[in-house]
Coordinates of C-alpha atoms in Angstrom, one line a residue:
E1 CA 126.9 62.0 142.2
G2 CA 126.3 58.3 141.4
Q3 CA 124.6 55.4 143.0
W4 CA 123.0 55.7 146.2
K5 CA 120.8 53.3 148.4
V6 CA 117.8 55.3 149.8
I7 CA 117.5 54.7 153.6
G8 CA 115.0 57.6 154.7
A9 CA 112.5 59.9 153.3
V10 CA 110.5 62.5 155.2
A11 CA 107.6 64.4 153.2
R12 CA 105.9 67.6 153.9
K13 CA 104.1 70.5 152.8
T14 CA 105.5 74.1 152.5
K15 CA 103.6 77.2 153.8
A16 CA 102.4 77.9 150.3
G17 CA 101.0 74.2 150.1
K18 CA 103.6 72.6 147.7
N19 CA 105.1 69.3 148.4
M20 CA 108.7 68.9 149.7
A21 CA 110.7 66.2 151.1
T22 CA 114.2 65.4 152.6
I23 CA 115.8 61.9 151.5
T24 CA 118.8 60.4 153.3
V25 CA 120.7 57.9 151.1
T26 CA 124.2 56.0 151.5
D27 CA 126.7 54.7 149.2
N28 CA 129.0 51.7 149.2
N29 CA 131.4 53.4 151.6
K30 CA 128.5 53.9 154.0
D31 CA 128.8 57.5 153.5
L32 CA 125.6 59.3 154.3
K33 CA 124.1 62.2 152.4
T34 CA 121.0 64.3 153.1
F35 CA 119.3 66.4 150.5
L36 CA 116.0 68.4 149.7
V37 CA 113.3 67.5 147.2
F38 CA 111.4 70.3 145.9
D39 CA 107.9 70.3 144.4
S40 CA 109.2 70.1 140.6
M41 CA 110.8 66.7 141.4
F42 CA 108.4 65.5 144.2
Q43 CA 106.2 63.0 142.2
K44 CA 109.3 61.5 140.5
A45 CA 111.4 61.2 143.6
R46 CA 108.3 59.6 145.4
L47 CA 107.8 56.9 142.7
M48 CA 111.7 56.2 142.3
A49 CA 113.0 56.7 145.6
R50 CA 111.7 53.7 147.6
I51 CA 113.4 52.9 150.8
G52 CA 115.9 50.2 150.2
V53 CA 116.2 50.8 146.5
T54 CA 119.7 51.9 144.8
R55 CA 119.5 54.8 142.3
V56 CA 121.5 57.1 140.4
I57 CA 121.1 60.4 141.8
K58 CA 121.9 63.9 140.2
L59 CA 122.3 66.7 142.8
A60 CA 122.6 70.6 142.6
E61 CA 123.2 73.4 144.9
T62 CA 121.0 76.3 146.0
K63 CA 122.5 79.6 146.3
D64 CA 123.0 79.3 150.3
G65 CA 124.6 76.0 149.5
A66 CA 121.8 73.3 150.4
E67 CA 122.1 70.2 148.2
Y68 CA 118.9 69.5 146.2
L69 CA 117.5 66.6 143.9
R70 CA 118.0 67.6 140.3
D71 CA 117.3 64.1 138.6
I72 CA 116.9 60.5 139.8
Y73 CA 116.9 57.2 137.6

């Protein structure tokens, strides 16, 4: 958790018709991280996670260990 630069994003629709995305970010050490964005955070992420911008990103984990976006600012 901390400041990450957005370098990629792919949006898609689930079978249920909800929005979902995968975002790839990098930190100052050039470490890459990829995480999911569920429908509840999709619009906020779409507005704030533009490619090339640096944001503070808070992540959480699903029961199976996948990381997802909890908050972005």
